[in-house]
Amino acid sequence: EAGVVQSPRYKIIEKKQPVAFWCNPISGHNTLYWYLQNLGQGPELLIRYENEEAVDDSQLPKDRFSAERLKGVDSTLKIQPAELGDSAVYLCASSGGAGPQETQYFGPGTRLLVL
Amino acid sequence: AQSVTQLGSHVSVSEGALVLLRCNYSSSVPPYLFWYVQYPNQGLQLLLKYTTGATLVKGINGFEAEFKKSETSFHLTKPSAHMSDAAEYFCAVHGGSQGNLIFGKGTKLSVKP
C-alpha cells in the first residue's frame, strides 16, 4: 500500500514569492492534516480536512496561507507571500477517521527555505 | 487542554544499553497516547499507541511503553539499543475534539558503538 505522498521534497524561494505544496493521502483516508514542524520542535496542526471540508483551520495564518482539498482526495497548501519565518518542514498526514484511536500516517514532508 | 512534555532533548546511550525516553502528558479527557519516530529527512512513523485496555503497549522494533495514569506518564523503553535506533522520537496526545495530535518537542536519541 502506498503511503502519503508529498511534493516537492525541498523548495528554496526568496521572500515575498508564492509557494505551493501538494499532498496525496493514503487511498481511502477521508481525514487529511497539514502540520508545520519548525526546527527542534514537534509538528503543530495547521488545518484538518474531513473529505473536502476544512473542519479545523484555527491555526492557519489566513492572511498568507490557504489550502484546498478538491474532491476530497489530494490537497494543496499555499503560502503567498512567503516570509523568512516560514522556513520549516510542512508535513501532510492522513487517517481513516478523526477518532482518537485512529493512526495518523505521515508523508516525508516538504522542507521549505525562504531566503 | 492537552499537552505533552518530553524530558531531555537529547539522550545518548551505548549500543546494547537500555533506552528510556520520558514523556509526561496533561489531558482533560482520557488520553490517547502515541510515540512516533523520525529519521533524518523523513516523515514520522508510528512506533506504538495507547488507546484503552492494557497499559503496557508493545510496538515495532522492540520498543514498548507503559501508560501510568497516576504519574501521567507514557515513557518509551527498549531493552537493548541498536545503532539503527538513532533518530528523533516524539510523544503525542490526541487533541480530543480538535482531532489533531499534540506533540512534545522531541528527544534525539544517539547510540554510541
Short mmCIF file of C-alpha atoms in Angstrom, two decimals:
data_model
loop_
_atom_site.label_atom_id
_atom_site.label_comp_id
_atom_site.label_asym_id
_atom_site.label_seq_id
_atom_site.Cartn_x
_atom_site.Cartn_y
_atom_site.Cartn_z
CA GLU A 1 0.00 0.00 0.00
CA ALA A 2 1.41 3.38 -0.97
CA GLY A 3 1.98 5.85 1.82
CA VAL A 4 1.29 9.55 1.94
CA VAL A 5 2.99 11.28 -0.97
CA GLN A 6 4.22 14.85 -0.84
CA SER A 7 5.91 17.06 -3.37
CA PRO A 8 8.19 18.78 -3.73
CA ARG A 9 10.53 17.37 -1.09
CA TYR A 10 12.60 20.54 -0.97
CA LYS A 11 11.90 24.10 -2.00
CA ILE A 12 14.05 27.20 -1.87
CA ILE A 13 12.44 30.55 -2.63
CA GLU A 14 13.05 34.21 -1.99
CA LYS A 15 10.86 36.07 0.44
CA LYS A 16 7.65 37.54 -0.93
CA GLN A 17 7.43 34.76 -3.53
CA PRO A 18 4.49 32.34 -3.58
CA VAL A 19 4.94 28.62 -2.95
CA ALA A 20 2.66 25.59 -3.05
CA PHE A 21 2.89 22.12 -1.57
CA TRP A 22 0.99 19.08 -2.74
CA CYS A 23 -0.19 16.03 -0.80
CA ASN A 24 -1.76 12.75 -1.90
CA PRO A 25 -3.10 10.80 1.10
CA ILE A 26 -3.39 7.08 1.53
CA SER A 27 -6.20 5.71 -0.62
CA GLY A 28 -9.50 5.68 1.24
CA HIS A 29 -8.39 8.02 4.00
CA ASN A 30 -11.05 10.68 4.48
CA THR A 31 -9.17 12.76 7.02
CA LEU A 32 -6.19 14.84 5.94
CA TYR A 33 -3.95 17.05 8.04
CA TRP A 34 -1.31 19.65 7.34
CA TYR A 35 1.25 20.13 10.11
CA LEU A 36 4.07 22.65 10.44
CA GLN A 37 7.33 21.48 12.00
CA ASN A 38 9.84 24.13 13.00
CA LEU A 39 13.43 23.18 13.68
CA GLY A 40 13.79 21.45 17.02
CA GLN A 41 10.04 21.30 17.60
CA GLY A 42 7.25 18.82 17.26
CA PRO A 43 4.69 19.20 14.48
CA GLU A 44 1.78 21.59 15.01
CA LEU A 45 -1.54 21.38 13.22
CA LEU A 46 -2.30 23.95 10.55
CA ILE A 47 -5.53 22.54 9.12
CA ARG A 48 -7.60 19.36 9.17
CA TYR A 49 -9.96 18.17 6.44
CA GLU A 50 -12.81 15.71 6.61
CA ASN A 51 -13.33 14.85 2.95
CA GLU A 52 -13.44 18.24 1.24
CA GLU A 53 -14.43 20.22 4.29
CA ALA A 54 -11.90 22.10 6.38
CA VAL A 55 -13.17 21.30 9.87
CA ASP A 56 -10.34 22.91 11.83
CA ASP A 57 -8.29 25.76 10.38
CA SER A 58 -7.97 27.79 13.54
CA GLN A 59 -4.15 27.64 13.45
CA LEU A 60 -3.80 28.53 9.77
CA PRO A 61 -2.48 32.11 9.25
CA LYS A 62 -5.16 33.07 6.80
CA ASP A 63 -3.58 36.32 5.73
CA ARG A 64 -0.95 34.42 3.77
CA PHE A 65 -1.78 30.72 3.94
CA SER A 66 -4.53 28.92 2.05
CA ALA A 67 -5.40 25.30 1.49
CA GLU A 68 -7.79 23.29 -0.56
CA ARG A 69 -8.80 19.68 -0.94
CA LEU A 70 -10.68 19.25 -4.15
CA LYS A 71 -12.84 16.14 -4.49
CA GLY A 72 -11.78 15.05 -1.03
CA VAL A 73 -8.53 13.43 -2.14
CA ASP A 74 -5.41 15.47 -2.97
CA SER A 75 -4.68 18.66 -1.10
CA THR A 76 -2.62 21.76 -1.79
CA LEU A 77 -1.21 24.17 0.78
CA LYS A 78 -0.17 27.59 -0.48
CA ILE A 79 1.79 30.48 1.02
CA GLN A 80 1.61 33.89 -0.58
CA PRO A 81 3.75 35.83 0.03
CA ALA A 82 6.34 33.76 1.87
CA GLU A 83 8.26 35.27 4.78
CA LEU A 84 11.61 34.31 6.27
CA GLY A 85 9.86 32.81 9.28
CA ASP A 86 8.01 30.33 7.08
CA SER A 87 11.18 28.27 6.68
CA ALA A 88 10.19 24.92 8.15
CA VAL A 89 9.04 21.43 7.23
CA TYR A 90 5.44 21.08 6.10
CA LEU A 91 4.05 17.63 6.85
CA CYS A 92 0.92 16.07 5.44
CA ALA A 93 -0.81 13.21 7.24
CA SER A 94 -3.92 11.16 6.67
CA SER A 95 -6.09 8.79 8.66
CA GLY A 96 -9.13 6.64 8.13
CA GLY A 97 -11.13 8.79 10.51
CA ALA A 98 -10.75 11.55 13.06
CA GLY A 99 -11.34 9.44 16.14
CA PRO A 100 -8.68 9.44 18.85
CA GLN A 101 -7.82 5.80 18.24
CA GLU A 102 -7.01 6.40 14.59
CA THR A 103 -3.40 6.31 13.49
CA GLN A 104 -2.20 9.30 11.53
CA TYR A 105 0.19 8.36 8.73
CA PHE A 106 2.71 10.99 7.77
CA GLY A 107 4.33 11.82 4.48
CA PRO A 108 8.04 12.66 4.17
CA GLY A 109 7.38 16.39 4.30
CA THR A 110 8.37 19.39 2.23
CA ARG A 111 11.37 21.29 3.55
CA LEU A 112 10.97 24.98 2.75
CA LEU A 113 13.78 27.50 2.90
CA VAL A 114 12.89 31.16 2.42
CA LEU A 115 15.84 33.44 1.64
CA ALA B 1 -6.36 21.31 27.21
CA GLN B 2 -3.91 18.60 26.27
CA SER B 3 -0.14 18.95 26.39
CA VAL B 4 2.98 16.79 26.31
CA THR B 5 6.35 17.26 27.95
CA GLN B 6 9.35 15.26 26.91
CA LEU B 7 12.18 15.33 29.40
CA GLY B 8 15.57 15.58 27.76
CA SER B 9 16.00 16.97 24.29
CA HIS B 10 18.97 14.67 23.72
CA VAL B 11 19.67 11.20 25.11
CA SER B 12 22.83 9.24 24.40
CA VAL B 13 23.25 5.53 25.11
CA SER B 14 25.74 2.84 24.22
CA GLU B 15 24.82 0.07 21.83
CA GLY B 16 23.20 -2.73 23.83
CA ALA B 17 22.18 -0.45 26.69
CA LEU B 18 18.66 0.26 27.89
CA VAL B 19 16.81 3.05 26.12
CA LEU B 20 14.45 5.17 28.24
CA LEU B 21 12.73 8.21 26.75
CA ARG B 22 10.45 10.10 29.08
CA CYS B 23 7.04 11.56 28.30
CA ASN B 24 4.53 13.20 30.62
CA TYR B 25 1.14 14.36 29.47
CA SER B 26 -1.70 16.56 30.58
CA SER B 27 -5.19 15.80 29.39
CA SER B 28 -8.67 16.86 30.43
CA VAL B 29 -10.13 13.69 28.91
CA PRO B 30 -8.98 10.07 28.95
CA PRO B 31 -5.78 10.25 26.94
CA TYR B 32 -4.90 8.51 23.72
CA LEU B 33 -1.11 8.48 23.53
CA PHE B 34 1.35 7.89 20.72
CA TRP B 35 5.06 7.54 20.12
CA TYR B 36 6.45 8.39 16.69
CA VAL B 37 10.00 8.11 15.36
CA GLN B 38 11.51 10.45 12.76
CA TYR B 39 14.66 9.57 10.86
CA PRO B 40 16.61 12.39 9.18
CA ASN B 41 14.77 13.98 6.28
CA GLN B 42 11.83 11.63 6.68
CA GLY B 43 8.29 11.86 7.97
CA LEU B 44 7.05 10.45 11.26
CA GLN B 45 6.49 6.73 11.67
CA LEU B 46 4.24 5.30 14.37
CA LEU B 47 6.06 3.18 16.94
CA LEU B 48 3.12 2.39 19.19
CA LYS B 49 -0.07 3.81 20.63
CA TYR B 50 -2.19 3.53 23.75
CA THR B 51 -5.94 3.76 23.34
CA THR B 52 -7.68 1.71 26.02
CA GLY B 53 -7.09 -1.60 27.74
CA ALA B 54 -3.67 -2.99 28.55
CA THR B 55 -1.37 -0.33 29.93
CA LEU B 56 1.81 -1.94 28.60
CA VAL B 57 1.91 -1.37 24.87
CA LYS B 58 4.32 -3.15 22.56
CA GLY B 59 5.37 -1.54 19.32
CA ILE B 60 7.66 -2.05 16.39
CA ASN B 61 11.43 -2.52 16.52
CA GLY B 62 11.34 -3.88 20.08
CA PHE B 63 10.00 -0.71 21.70
CA GLU B 64 7.34 -0.64 24.36
CA ALA B 65 5.69 1.96 26.56
CA GLU B 66 3.69 1.84 29.76
CA PHE B 67 0.73 4.10 30.45
CA LYS B 68 0.72 5.18 34.11
CA LYS B 69 -2.30 7.26 34.89
CA SER B 70 -1.23 8.06 38.44
CA GLU B 71 2.04 9.50 37.15
CA THR B 72 0.56 10.94 33.92
CA SER B 73 3.44 9.28 32.11
CA PHE B 74 3.96 7.27 28.96
CA HIS B 75 7.69 6.51 28.89
CA LEU B 76 9.22 4.65 25.94
CA THR B 77 11.72 1.85 26.54
CA LYS B 78 13.80 -0.67 24.66
CA PRO B 79 15.96 -3.24 26.48
CA SER B 80 18.91 -3.11 24.09
CA ALA B 81 19.75 -0.20 21.80
CA HIS B 82 20.86 -0.73 18.21
CA MET B 83 22.75 1.74 16.06
CA SER B 84 19.70 1.87 13.79
CA ASP B 85 17.63 3.33 16.67
CA ALA B 86 19.40 6.67 16.35
CA ALA B 87 16.63 9.10 15.42
CA GLU B 88 14.29 11.66 16.94
CA TYR B 89 11.36 10.43 18.98
CA PHE B 90 8.11 12.30 19.54
CA CYS B 91 5.45 11.64 22.13
CA ALA B 92 1.95 12.85 21.31
CA VAL B 93 -1.51 13.00 22.84
CA HIS B 94 -4.71 13.16 20.84
CA GLY B 95 -6.23 16.62 20.93
CA GLY B 96 -9.76 15.44 21.64
CA SER B 97 -12.48 17.18 19.66
CA GLN B 98 -9.89 19.00 17.57
CA GLY B 99 -8.84 15.71 16.04
CA ASN B 100 -5.17 16.58 15.83
CA LEU B 101 -2.14 15.21 17.64
CA ILE B 102 -0.37 17.42 20.14
CA PHE B 103 3.33 16.66 20.08
CA GLY B 104 6.16 17.13 22.52
CA LYS B 105 9.33 18.84 21.39
CA GLY B 106 11.04 15.56 20.68
CA THR B 107 14.03 13.68 22.06
CA LYS B 108 17.00 12.98 19.85
CA LEU B 109 18.48 9.56 20.58
CA SER B 110 22.15 8.92 19.83
CA VAL B 111 23.61 5.41 20.01
CA LYS B 112 27.34 5.01 20.57
CA PRO B 113 29.17 1.93 19.32
#
